[in-house]
Amino acid sequence: MADITIVDGKILTPHYYIENGYIVIKNGEIVDLGIGEPREKTGTIINIKNNFVVPGFIDTHTHGYKGVDASYSPAPDILKWAKEITRHGTTAILPSTVSLSHEQIIRACKNIVEAMNRWDPVYGARMLGIHLEGPYISKEKKGAQNPEYIRKANIEEVEEYIKVSRNNIVQITLAPEINGALDLIKYLSRKDIVVSLGHSVSDYETAAKAILLGARKATHLYNAMPSIHHRKPGLVIALLRHSSVFLELISDYIHVSPEMVLFTIEYVGNNRVVLITDSISATMLPDGEYSLGGLRVEVKDGIPRIAGTNTLAGSTLTMDKAVKNLVRKGISLKDAVTMATITPAKSIGVYQKLRIGEIKPGFKGDLVVLNKENLEVEYTIVNGTIVYERQ
């Protein structure tokens, strides 16, 4: 953990904006911030020349990056992913698996936990746990999930995943209408594991019951869900109407149109929308053929699809692009940053637990410096350690 003093910055958080501000980090923690010059400077002094400093971006749904796959890659590769992703301003990730065999999910959990145990700020983005996207989903809305591994909800299986992950299962995506799902939701809620509804053909009533039982998030809203119908409100309307539910959005304007992204933000506000990438291992790699959960994926013009189909297979989006895409369509930088930082942290319960997602005393020194001209990442800081600096 390092000491850093940042001066001459535009400090931007969900709650305030400070022109000509400073931030002091000691032992990896923010200890002071304000206007002008700090009373006491410590450690490395960084003059950011009137650029923006914001909380580090938090990606709570990402399958991989630059050849690394959360479902299959060993711990050393996962740590390389954590380091490389910081060039995009991401300071925390929730590695996400897809529908796999029971044995492969266990291996994936062990790999991710090993990487978490070996993590140090010099490795880059902190790993927040594990997100299991599937296998308890609808085959009808499987999207890019391998149907071979989709199955009914199984509490005994989940108990084993929790055990081998050493209680690091943070989120599970499931379809509330499948056999055993509601009982599993009750079980997971007692364990304080986030239930995210997705890959589902649920009707409104079943979705509403799942939310009452403890489901509190939507997995990539609109994608792998039935379209909205005015006489059959269905899953999407249930998720939008219940104010306790956080809503993941992929703002690449491929998965969801710009108009629908803007409508969602306008309707529910920045305190419910969670920007995610849903990125796969092909991210930041050339067009070509890749794999996701044992399925062949073709990437053309940066868009991944299941080979031979039009089915989207995750994305090649990064968090800095997700934020810039919103700003490009008229969303304020403050709101875009909120949906990439504090809202994701709150959606999985790590805002207070780990004290990330905000710039204020007592919170981790996880910060991103964005230049004021085009919001390019200039510095990424994790726990007071500079892990990326643009050359």
CSV table of C-alpha atoms in Angstrom, one decimal:
chain,number,residue,atom,x,y,z
A,1,MET,CA,0.0,0.0,0.0
A,2,ALA,CA,1.3,3.4,-1.0
A,3,ASP,CA,0.8,7.0,0.0
A,4,ILE,CA,-0.3,9.4,-2.7
A,5,THR,CA,-1.3,13.1,-2.8
A,6,ILE,CA,-3.3,14.2,-5.8
A,7,VAL,CA,-3.5,17.9,-6.4
A,8,ASP,CA,-5.2,20.3,-9.0
A,9,GLY,CA,-8.0,17.9,-9.9
A,10,LYS,CA,-11.7,18.1,-10.7
A,11,ILE,CA,-13.0,15.7,-8.1
A,12,LEU,CA,-16.3,14.2,-9.3
A,13,THR,CA,-18.4,11.8,-7.2
A,14,PRO,CA,-22.2,11.0,-7.1
A,15,HIS,CA,-22.6,13.6,-4.3
A,16,TYR,CA,-20.3,16.6,-5.0
A,17,TYR,CA,-18.0,18.3,-7.5
A,18,ILE,CA,-14.8,20.0,-6.3
A,19,GLU,CA,-12.9,22.3,-8.7
A,20,ASN,CA,-9.2,22.6,-8.0
A,21,GLY,CA,-9.3,19.8,-5.4
A,22,TYR,CA,-6.9,17.5,-3.6
A,23,ILE,CA,-7.0,13.9,-2.3
A,24,VAL,CA,-4.6,12.4,0.3
A,25,ILE,CA,-4.2,8.7,0.5
A,26,LYS,CA,-2.3,7.0,3.3
A,27,ASN,CA,-1.9,3.2,3.6
A,28,GLY,CA,-4.3,2.6,0.8
A,29,GLU,CA,-7.1,4.7,2.3
A,30,ILE,CA,-8.4,8.1,1.6
A,31,VAL,CA,-7.8,10.3,4.6
A,32,ASP,CA,-8.4,13.8,3.4
A,33,LEU,CA,-9.8,15.8,0.5
A,34,GLY,CA,-10.8,19.3,-0.2
A,35,ILE,CA,-10.3,22.5,-2.2
A,36,GLY,CA,-6.9,24.0,-3.0
A,37,GLU,CA,-3.8,22.7,-1.3
A,38,PRO,CA,-3.7,20.1,1.4
A,39,ARG,CA,-2.3,21.0,4.8
A,40,GLU,CA,0.0,18.1,4.6
A,41,LYS,CA,1.2,16.3,1.5
A,42,THR,CA,2.3,12.7,1.7
A,43,GLY,CA,4.0,10.1,-0.5
A,44,THR,CA,4.0,10.5,-4.3
A,45,ILE,CA,2.7,13.9,-5.4
A,46,ILE,CA,0.6,13.8,-8.6
A,47,ASN,CA,-0.5,17.0,-10.2
A,48,ILE,CA,-3.3,16.0,-12.5
A,49,LYS,CA,-3.5,19.3,-14.3
A,50,ASN,CA,-7.2,20.1,-13.8
A,51,ASN,CA,-8.3,16.7,-15.2
A,52,PHE,CA,-11.1,14.7,-13.7
A,53,VAL,CA,-10.6,12.3,-10.8
A,54,VAL,CA,-13.4,9.8,-10.1
A,55,PRO,CA,-13.9,6.6,-8.2
A,56,GLY,CA,-12.5,3.5,-9.8
A,57,PHE,CA,-14.9,1.7,-12.2
A,58,ILE,CA,-16.5,-1.5,-10.9
A,59,ASP,CA,-17.5,-4.2,-13.4
A,60,THR,CA,-19.9,-6.7,-11.7
A,61,HIS,CA,-20.5,-8.8,-14.8
A,62,THR,CA,-17.4,-9.7,-16.9
A,63,HIS,CA,-16.5,-13.1,-18.3
A,64,GLY,CA,-13.0,-12.3,-19.5
A,65,TYR,CA,-10.5,-10.1,-21.2
A,66,LYS,CA,-7.7,-10.4,-23.7
A,67,GLY,CA,-7.6,-14.2,-23.9
A,68,VAL,CA,-8.5,-14.9,-20.2
A,69,ASP,CA,-11.8,-16.6,-19.4
A,70,ALA,CA,-13.3,-16.7,-15.9
A,71,SER,CA,-14.8,-20.1,-16.6
A,72,TYR,CA,-11.6,-21.9,-17.5
A,73,SER,CA,-8.4,-19.8,-16.9
A,74,PRO,CA,-6.0,-20.6,-14.1
A,75,ALA,CA,-5.2,-18.2,-11.3
A,76,PRO,CA,-2.0,-16.6,-12.8
A,77,ASP,CA,-4.0,-15.7,-16.0
A,78,ILE,CA,-6.8,-14.2,-13.9
A,79,LEU,CA,-4.3,-12.0,-12.1
A,80,LYS,CA,-2.9,-10.9,-15.5
A,81,TRP,CA,-6.5,-9.9,-16.4
A,82,ALA,CA,-6.8,-7.9,-13.2
A,83,LYS,CA,-3.7,-6.0,-14.2
A,84,GLU,CA,-4.5,-5.4,-17.9
A,85,ILE,CA,-8.1,-4.2,-17.2
A,86,THR,CA,-6.8,-1.2,-15.2
A,87,ARG,CA,-5.9,0.6,-18.5
A,88,HIS,CA,-9.7,1.0,-18.8
A,89,GLY,CA,-10.1,2.6,-15.4
A,90,THR,CA,-11.5,-0.6,-13.9
A,91,THR,CA,-10.4,-1.1,-10.3
A,92,ALA,CA,-12.7,-4.0,-9.3
A,93,ILE,CA,-14.2,-6.9,-11.1
A,94,LEU,CA,-16.6,-9.7,-10.3
A,95,PRO,CA,-15.4,-12.6,-12.5
A,96,SER,CA,-18.5,-14.2,-14.1
A,97,THR,CA,-18.8,-17.8,-15.3
A,98,VAL,CA,-21.4,-19.2,-17.7
A,99,SER,CA,-23.4,-22.4,-17.6
A,100,LEU,CA,-20.9,-25.3,-17.2
A,101,SER,CA,-20.8,-28.8,-15.9
A,102,HIS,CA,-20.8,-29.2,-12.1
A,103,GLU,CA,-17.2,-30.2,-12.1
A,104,GLN,CA,-16.1,-27.3,-14.3
A,105,ILE,CA,-17.9,-24.8,-12.1
A,106,ILE,CA,-16.0,-26.2,-9.1
A,107,ARG,CA,-12.7,-25.8,-11.0
A,108,ALA,CA,-13.6,-22.3,-12.0
A,109,CYS,CA,-14.5,-21.3,-8.4
A,110,LYS,CA,-11.2,-22.7,-7.2
A,111,ASN,CA,-9.2,-20.8,-9.8
A,112,ILE,CA,-10.9,-17.5,-9.0
A,113,VAL,CA,-10.5,-18.0,-5.3
A,114,GLU,CA,-6.8,-18.8,-5.7
A,115,ALA,CA,-6.3,-15.6,-7.7
A,116,MET,CA,-8.2,-13.7,-5.0
A,117,ASN,CA,-5.9,-15.1,-2.3
A,118,ARG,CA,-2.8,-14.2,-4.2
A,119,TRP,CA,-4.1,-10.7,-5.1
A,120,ASP,CA,-2.1,-7.6,-4.1
A,121,PRO,CA,-2.7,-4.0,-5.3
A,122,VAL,CA,0.3,-4.3,-7.6
A,123,TYR,CA,-1.7,-6.9,-9.5
A,124,GLY,CA,-4.3,-4.3,-10.4
A,125,ALA,CA,-8.1,-4.6,-10.1
A,126,ARG,CA,-9.4,-6.2,-6.9
A,127,MET,CA,-11.5,-9.3,-7.4
A,128,LEU,CA,-14.8,-9.1,-5.5
A,129,GLY,CA,-15.8,-12.8,-5.6
A,130,ILE,CA,-17.7,-14.9,-8.1
A,131,HIS,CA,-20.8,-14.4,-10.2
A,132,LEU,CA,-22.4,-17.6,-11.5
A,133,GLU,CA,-24.4,-16.7,-14.6
A,134,GLY,CA,-26.3,-20.0,-14.9
A,135,PRO,CA,-26.7,-22.9,-15.0
A,136,TYR,CA,-30.2,-22.5,-13.5
A,137,ILE,CA,-31.7,-20.6,-16.5
A,138,SER,CA,-34.3,-21.0,-19.2
A,139,LYS,CA,-33.2,-23.0,-22.3
A,140,GLU,CA,-35.7,-20.8,-24.3
A,141,LYS,CA,-33.7,-17.7,-23.4
A,142,LYS,CA,-30.3,-19.3,-23.2
A,143,GLY,CA,-28.7,-16.6,-25.4
A,144,ALA,CA,-25.0,-17.6,-25.6
A,145,GLN,CA,-25.2,-20.2,-22.8
A,146,ASN,CA,-24.5,-23.8,-23.7
A,147,PRO,CA,-27.8,-25.8,-23.5
A,148,GLU,CA,-25.9,-28.9,-22.6
A,149,TYR,CA,-25.3,-27.6,-19.1
A,150,ILE,CA,-28.5,-25.8,-18.3
A,151,ARG,CA,-30.4,-27.5,-15.5
A,152,LYS,CA,-33.0,-27.1,-12.8
A,153,ALA,CA,-32.2,-25.3,-9.6
A,154,ASN,CA,-30.2,-27.4,-7.2
A,155,ILE,CA,-29.6,-26.2,-3.6
A,156,GLU,CA,-27.2,-29.1,-2.9
A,157,GLU,CA,-25.0,-28.1,-5.9
A,158,VAL,CA,-24.9,-24.5,-4.8
A,159,GLU,CA,-23.9,-25.5,-1.3
A,160,GLU,CA,-20.9,-27.2,-2.8
A,161,TYR,CA,-20.0,-24.1,-4.9
A,162,ILE,CA,-20.2,-22.0,-1.7
A,163,LYS,CA,-18.0,-24.4,0.1
A,164,VAL,CA,-15.3,-24.7,-2.5
A,165,SER,CA,-15.3,-20.9,-3.1
A,166,ARG,CA,-14.9,-20.3,0.6
A,167,ASN,CA,-18.0,-18.3,0.7
A,168,ASN,CA,-17.0,-16.1,-2.2
A,169,ILE,CA,-20.1,-16.6,-4.3
A,170,VAL,CA,-21.4,-13.1,-4.5
A,171,GLN,CA,-24.1,-13.2,-7.2
A,172,ILE,CA,-26.1,-15.9,-9.1
A,173,THR,CA,-28.1,-15.3,-12.2
A,174,LEU,CA,-31.2,-17.6,-12.5
A,175,ALA,CA,-34.6,-17.8,-14.1
A,176,PRO,CA,-37.3,-17.6,-11.5
A,177,GLU,CA,-39.8,-19.8,-13.4
A,178,ILE,CA,-37.7,-22.9,-13.6
A,179,ASN,CA,-38.2,-25.9,-11.3
A,180,GLY,CA,-36.8,-25.2,-7.8
A,181,ALA,CA,-35.9,-21.6,-8.5
A,182,LEU,CA,-38.0,-20.0,-5.8
A,183,ASP,CA,-36.7,-22.2,-3.1
A,184,LEU,CA,-33.2,-21.5,-4.2
A,185,ILE,CA,-33.9,-17.7,-4.1
A,186,LYS,CA,-35.1,-18.1,-0.5
A,187,TYR,CA,-31.9,-20.1,0.4
A,188,LEU,CA,-29.6,-17.6,-1.3
A,189,SER,CA,-31.3,-14.6,0.3
A,190,ARG,CA,-30.6,-16.1,3.7
A,191,LYS,CA,-27.0,-16.5,2.7
A,192,ASP,CA,-26.9,-12.8,1.5
A,193,ILE,CA,-25.9,-13.9,-2.0
A,194,VAL,CA,-27.3,-11.6,-4.7
A,195,VAL,CA,-30.0,-13.2,-6.9
A,196,SER,CA,-30.1,-11.6,-10.3
A,197,LEU,CA,-33.0,-12.5,-12.6
A,198,GLY,CA,-32.1,-13.2,-16.2
A,199,HIS,CA,-32.1,-15.6,-19.2
A,200,SER,CA,-35.7,-16.1,-18.4
A,201,VAL,CA,-39.2,-16.2,-19.9
A,202,SER,CA,-40.9,-15.5,-16.5
A,203,ASP,CA,-44.3,-13.9,-16.4
A,204,TYR,CA,-44.9,-10.8,-14.3
A,205,GLU,CA,-46.4,-12.6,-11.3
A,206,THR,CA,-43.5,-15.1,-11.0
A,207,ALA,CA,-40.9,-12.4,-11.3
A,208,ALA,CA,-42.7,-10.2,-8.7
A,209,LYS,CA,-42.8,-13.2,-6.3
A,210,ALA,CA,-39.1,-13.8,-6.8
A,211,ILE,CA,-38.3,-10.2,-6.0
A,212,LEU,CA,-40.4,-10.4,-2.8
A,213,LEU,CA,-38.5,-13.5,-1.9
A,214,GLY,CA,-35.2,-11.7,-2.2
A,215,ALA,CA,-34.1,-11.3,-5.8
A,216,ARG,CA,-32.6,-7.8,-6.1
A,217,LYS,CA,-30.9,-7.5,-9.5
A,218,ALA,CA,-31.5,-7.9,-13.3
A,219,THR,CA,-28.9,-9.5,-15.5
A,220,HIS,CA,-28.3,-7.4,-18.6
A,221,LEU,CA,-31.8,-5.9,-18.7
A,222,TYR,CA,-33.8,-6.5,-21.9
A,223,ASN,CA,-31.3,-9.1,-23.2
A,224,ALA,CA,-32.3,-12.8,-23.0
A,225,MET,CA,-35.8,-11.7,-21.8
A,226,PRO,CA,-39.2,-11.6,-23.6
A,227,SER,CA,-40.0,-8.2,-25.2
A,228,ILE,CA,-42.4,-5.9,-23.5
A,229,HIS,CA,-46.0,-6.4,-24.4
A,230,HIS,CA,-48.8,-4.1,-23.2
A,231,ARG,CA,-51.1,-7.0,-22.3
A,232,LYS,CA,-48.4,-9.3,-20.9
A,233,PRO,CA,-46.1,-7.1,-18.8
A,234,GLY,CA,-43.7,-9.9,-18.0
A,235,LEU,CA,-40.3,-10.0,-16.5
A,236,VAL,CA,-38.9,-6.6,-17.8
A,237,ILE,CA,-41.8,-4.6,-16.4
A,238,ALA,CA,-41.6,-6.4,-13.0
A,239,LEU,CA,-37.9,-5.5,-12.8
A,240,LEU,CA,-38.5,-1.9,-13.8
A,241,ARG,CA,-41.4,-1.3,-11.5
A,242,HIS,CA,-39.8,-2.8,-8.3
A,243,SER,CA,-37.6,0.0,-6.9
A,244,SER,CA,-35.5,-2.4,-4.9
A,245,VAL,CA,-34.1,-4.0,-8.0
A,246,PHE,CA,-30.7,-2.9,-9.5
A,247,LEU,CA,-30.7,-3.1,-13.3
A,248,GLU,CA,-27.6,-4.1,-15.3
A,249,LEU,CA,-27.2,-2.4,-18.7
A,250,ILE,CA,-24.7,-3.0,-21.5
A,251,SER,CA,-24.2,0.4,-23.0
A,252,ASP,CA,-22.4,-0.6,-26.2
A,253,TYR,CA,-25.6,0.3,-28.2
A,254,ILE,CA,-25.5,-3.1,-29.8
A,255,HIS,CA,-27.2,-5.1,-27.0
A,256,VAL,CA,-29.7,-2.2,-26.3
A,257,SER,CA,-30.5,0.7,-28.5
A,258,PRO,CA,-29.4,4.2,-27.3
A,259,GLU,CA,-33.1,5.2,-27.0
A,260,MET,CA,-33.8,2.3,-24.6
A,261,VAL,CA,-30.7,2.9,-22.6
A,262,LEU,CA,-31.7,6.6,-22.2
A,263,PHE,CA,-35.3,5.7,-21.4
A,264,THR,CA,-34.2,3.3,-18.7
A,265,ILE,CA,-31.9,5.8,-17.0
A,266,GLU,CA,-34.5,8.5,-17.2
A,267,TYR,CA,-37.2,6.2,-15.8
A,268,VAL,CA,-35.3,4.6,-12.8
A,269,GLY,CA,-32.4,7.0,-12.2
A,270,ASN,CA,-28.7,6.5,-11.8
A,271,ASN,CA,-29.0,4.9,-8.4
A,272,ARG,CA,-30.5,1.7,-9.9
A,273,VAL,CA,-28.7,1.3,-13.2
A,274,VAL,CA,-25.5,-0.7,-13.1
A,275,LEU,CA,-23.2,-0.4,-16.1
A,276,ILE,CA,-21.6,-3.7,-17.0
A,277,THR,CA,-19.4,-4.9,-19.9
A,278,ASP,CA,-20.5,-8.6,-20.1
A,279,SER,CA,-17.0,-8.8,-21.8
A,280,ILE,CA,-15.6,-12.1,-23.0
A,281,SER,CA,-12.1,-13.3,-23.6
A,282,ALA,CA,-12.0,-11.8,-27.1
A,283,THR,CA,-12.1,-8.3,-25.7
A,284,MET,CA,-9.1,-6.2,-27.0
A,285,LEU,CA,-8.2,-9.0,-29.4
A,286,PRO,CA,-8.5,-9.1,-33.2
A,287,ASP,CA,-11.7,-10.3,-35.0
A,288,GLY,CA,-11.7,-14.1,-35.3
A,289,GLU,CA,-13.0,-17.3,-33.7
A,290,TYR,CA,-13.1,-17.7,-29.9
A,291,SER,CA,-15.0,-19.9,-27.4
A,292,LEU,CA,-17.5,-19.2,-24.6
A,293,GLY,CA,-18.7,-22.0,-22.4
A,294,GLY,CA,-17.8,-24.6,-25.0
A,295,LEU,CA,-19.6,-22.8,-27.8
A,296,ARG,CA,-17.8,-21.4,-30.9
A,297,VAL,CA,-18.0,-17.6,-31.1
A,298,GLU,CA,-17.2,-15.5,-34.1
A,299,VAL,CA,-16.1,-11.9,-33.6
A,300,LYS,CA,-16.6,-9.5,-36.5
A,301,ASP,CA,-16.2,-5.8,-36.3
A,302,GLY,CA,-15.7,-6.3,-32.5
A,303,ILE,CA,-19.2,-7.9,-32.1
A,304,PRO,CA,-19.2,-11.5,-30.8
A,305,ARG,CA,-21.9,-13.9,-31.9
A,306,ILE,CA,-22.4,-17.6,-31.6
A,307,ALA,CA,-20.9,-19.1,-34.8
A,308,GLY,CA,-23.4,-19.2,-37.7
A,309,THR,CA,-26.1,-17.3,-35.9
A,310,ASN,CA,-27.1,-13.7,-35.0
A,311,THR,CA,-27.1,-14.5,-31.2
A,312,LEU,CA,-24.9,-12.1,-29.3
A,313,ALA,CA,-22.3,-13.8,-27.2
A,314,GLY,CA,-21.3,-11.2,-24.6
A,315,SER,CA,-19.4,-8.2,-25.7
A,316,THR,CA,-16.0,-6.6,-26.2
A,317,LEU,CA,-17.0,-3.5,-24.3
A,318,THR,CA,-14.8,-2.0,-21.6
A,319,MET,CA,-15.9,0.2,-18.7
A,320,ASP,CA,-14.3,3.4,-20.0
A,321,LYS,CA,-16.1,3.0,-23.3
A,322,ALA,CA,-19.4,2.3,-21.4
A,323,VAL,CA,-19.1,5.6,-19.6
A,324,LYS,CA,-18.0,7.6,-22.7
A,325,ASN,CA,-20.9,6.1,-24.7
A,326,LEU,CA,-23.4,7.5,-22.2
A,327,VAL,CA,-21.8,10.9,-22.1
A,328,ARG,CA,-21.8,10.9,-25.9
A,329,LYS,CA,-25.6,10.6,-25.8
A,330,GLY,CA,-26.1,13.4,-23.4
A,331,ILE,CA,-25.9,11.7,-20.0
A,332,SER,CA,-23.9,13.9,-17.6
A,333,LEU,CA,-20.4,12.6,-16.6
A,334,LYS,CA,-21.6,12.7,-13.0
A,335,ASP,CA,-24.5,10.3,-13.7
A,336,ALA,CA,-22.4,8.0,-16.0
A,337,VAL,CA,-19.7,7.7,-13.3
A,338,THR,CA,-22.3,7.0,-10.6
A,339,MET,CA,-23.6,4.1,-12.7
A,340,ALA,CA,-20.1,2.7,-13.1
A,341,THR,CA,-19.0,3.1,-9.4
A,342,ILE,CA,-21.2,3.5,-6.4
A,343,THR,CA,-24.3,1.9,-7.9
A,344,PRO,CA,-22.4,-1.3,-8.9
A,345,ALA,CA,-20.8,-1.4,-5.5
A,346,LYS,CA,-24.2,-1.1,-3.7
A,347,SER,CA,-25.8,-3.7,-6.1
A,348,ILE,CA,-23.6,-6.5,-4.7
A,349,GLY,CA,-23.2,-5.2,-1.1
A,350,VAL,CA,-19.6,-4.2,-1.2
A,351,TYR,CA,-20.0,-0.4,-0.9
A,352,GLN,CA,-20.0,-0.4,2.9
A,353,LYS,CA,-18.4,-3.9,3.3
A,354,LEU,CA,-15.2,-3.0,1.3
A,355,ARG,CA,-15.7,0.7,1.3
A,356,ILE,CA,-15.3,1.2,-2.5
A,357,GLY,CA,-17.2,3.1,-5.1
A,358,GLU,CA,-16.9,6.6,-3.6
A,359,ILE,CA,-14.3,9.3,-2.9
A,360,LYS,CA,-14.4,10.1,0.8
A,361,PRO,CA,-12.4,9.6,3.9
A,362,GLY,CA,-12.3,6.0,5.1
A,363,PHE,CA,-12.9,4.6,1.6
A,364,LYS,CA,-10.2,2.7,-0.4
A,365,GLY,CA,-7.9,4.7,-2.5
A,366,ASP,CA,-9.4,3.3,-5.8
A,367,LEU,CA,-9.4,6.2,-8.3
A,368,VAL,CA,-9.3,7.0,-12.0
A,369,VAL,CA,-8.0,10.1,-13.6
A,370,LEU,CA,-9.8,11.0,-16.8
A,371,ASN,CA,-8.5,13.8,-19.1
A,372,LYS,CA,-10.9,16.6,-19.5
A,373,GLU,CA,-10.7,16.6,-23.3
A,374,ASN,CA,-11.9,13.1,-24.2
A,375,LEU,CA,-12.2,11.2,-20.9
A,376,GLU,CA,-9.2,9.0,-21.7
A,377,VAL,CA,-7.8,7.2,-18.7
A,378,GLU,CA,-4.6,8.9,-17.5
A,379,TYR,CA,-4.0,7.1,-14.2
A,380,THR,CA,-5.6,4.2,-12.4
A,381,ILE,CA,-4.9,3.8,-8.7
A,382,VAL,CA,-5.9,0.8,-6.6
A,383,ASN,CA,-5.5,0.9,-2.8
A,384,GLY,CA,-3.2,3.9,-3.2
A,385,THR,CA,-0.9,2.2,-5.7
A,386,ILE,CA,-0.6,3.5,-9.3
A,387,VAL,CA,-1.3,0.5,-11.4
A,388,TYR,CA,-1.7,2.2,-14.7
A,389,GLU,CA,-0.3,5.4,-16.2
A,390,ARG,CA,-0.9,6.4,-19.8
A,391,GLN,CA,2.4,7.0,-21.7
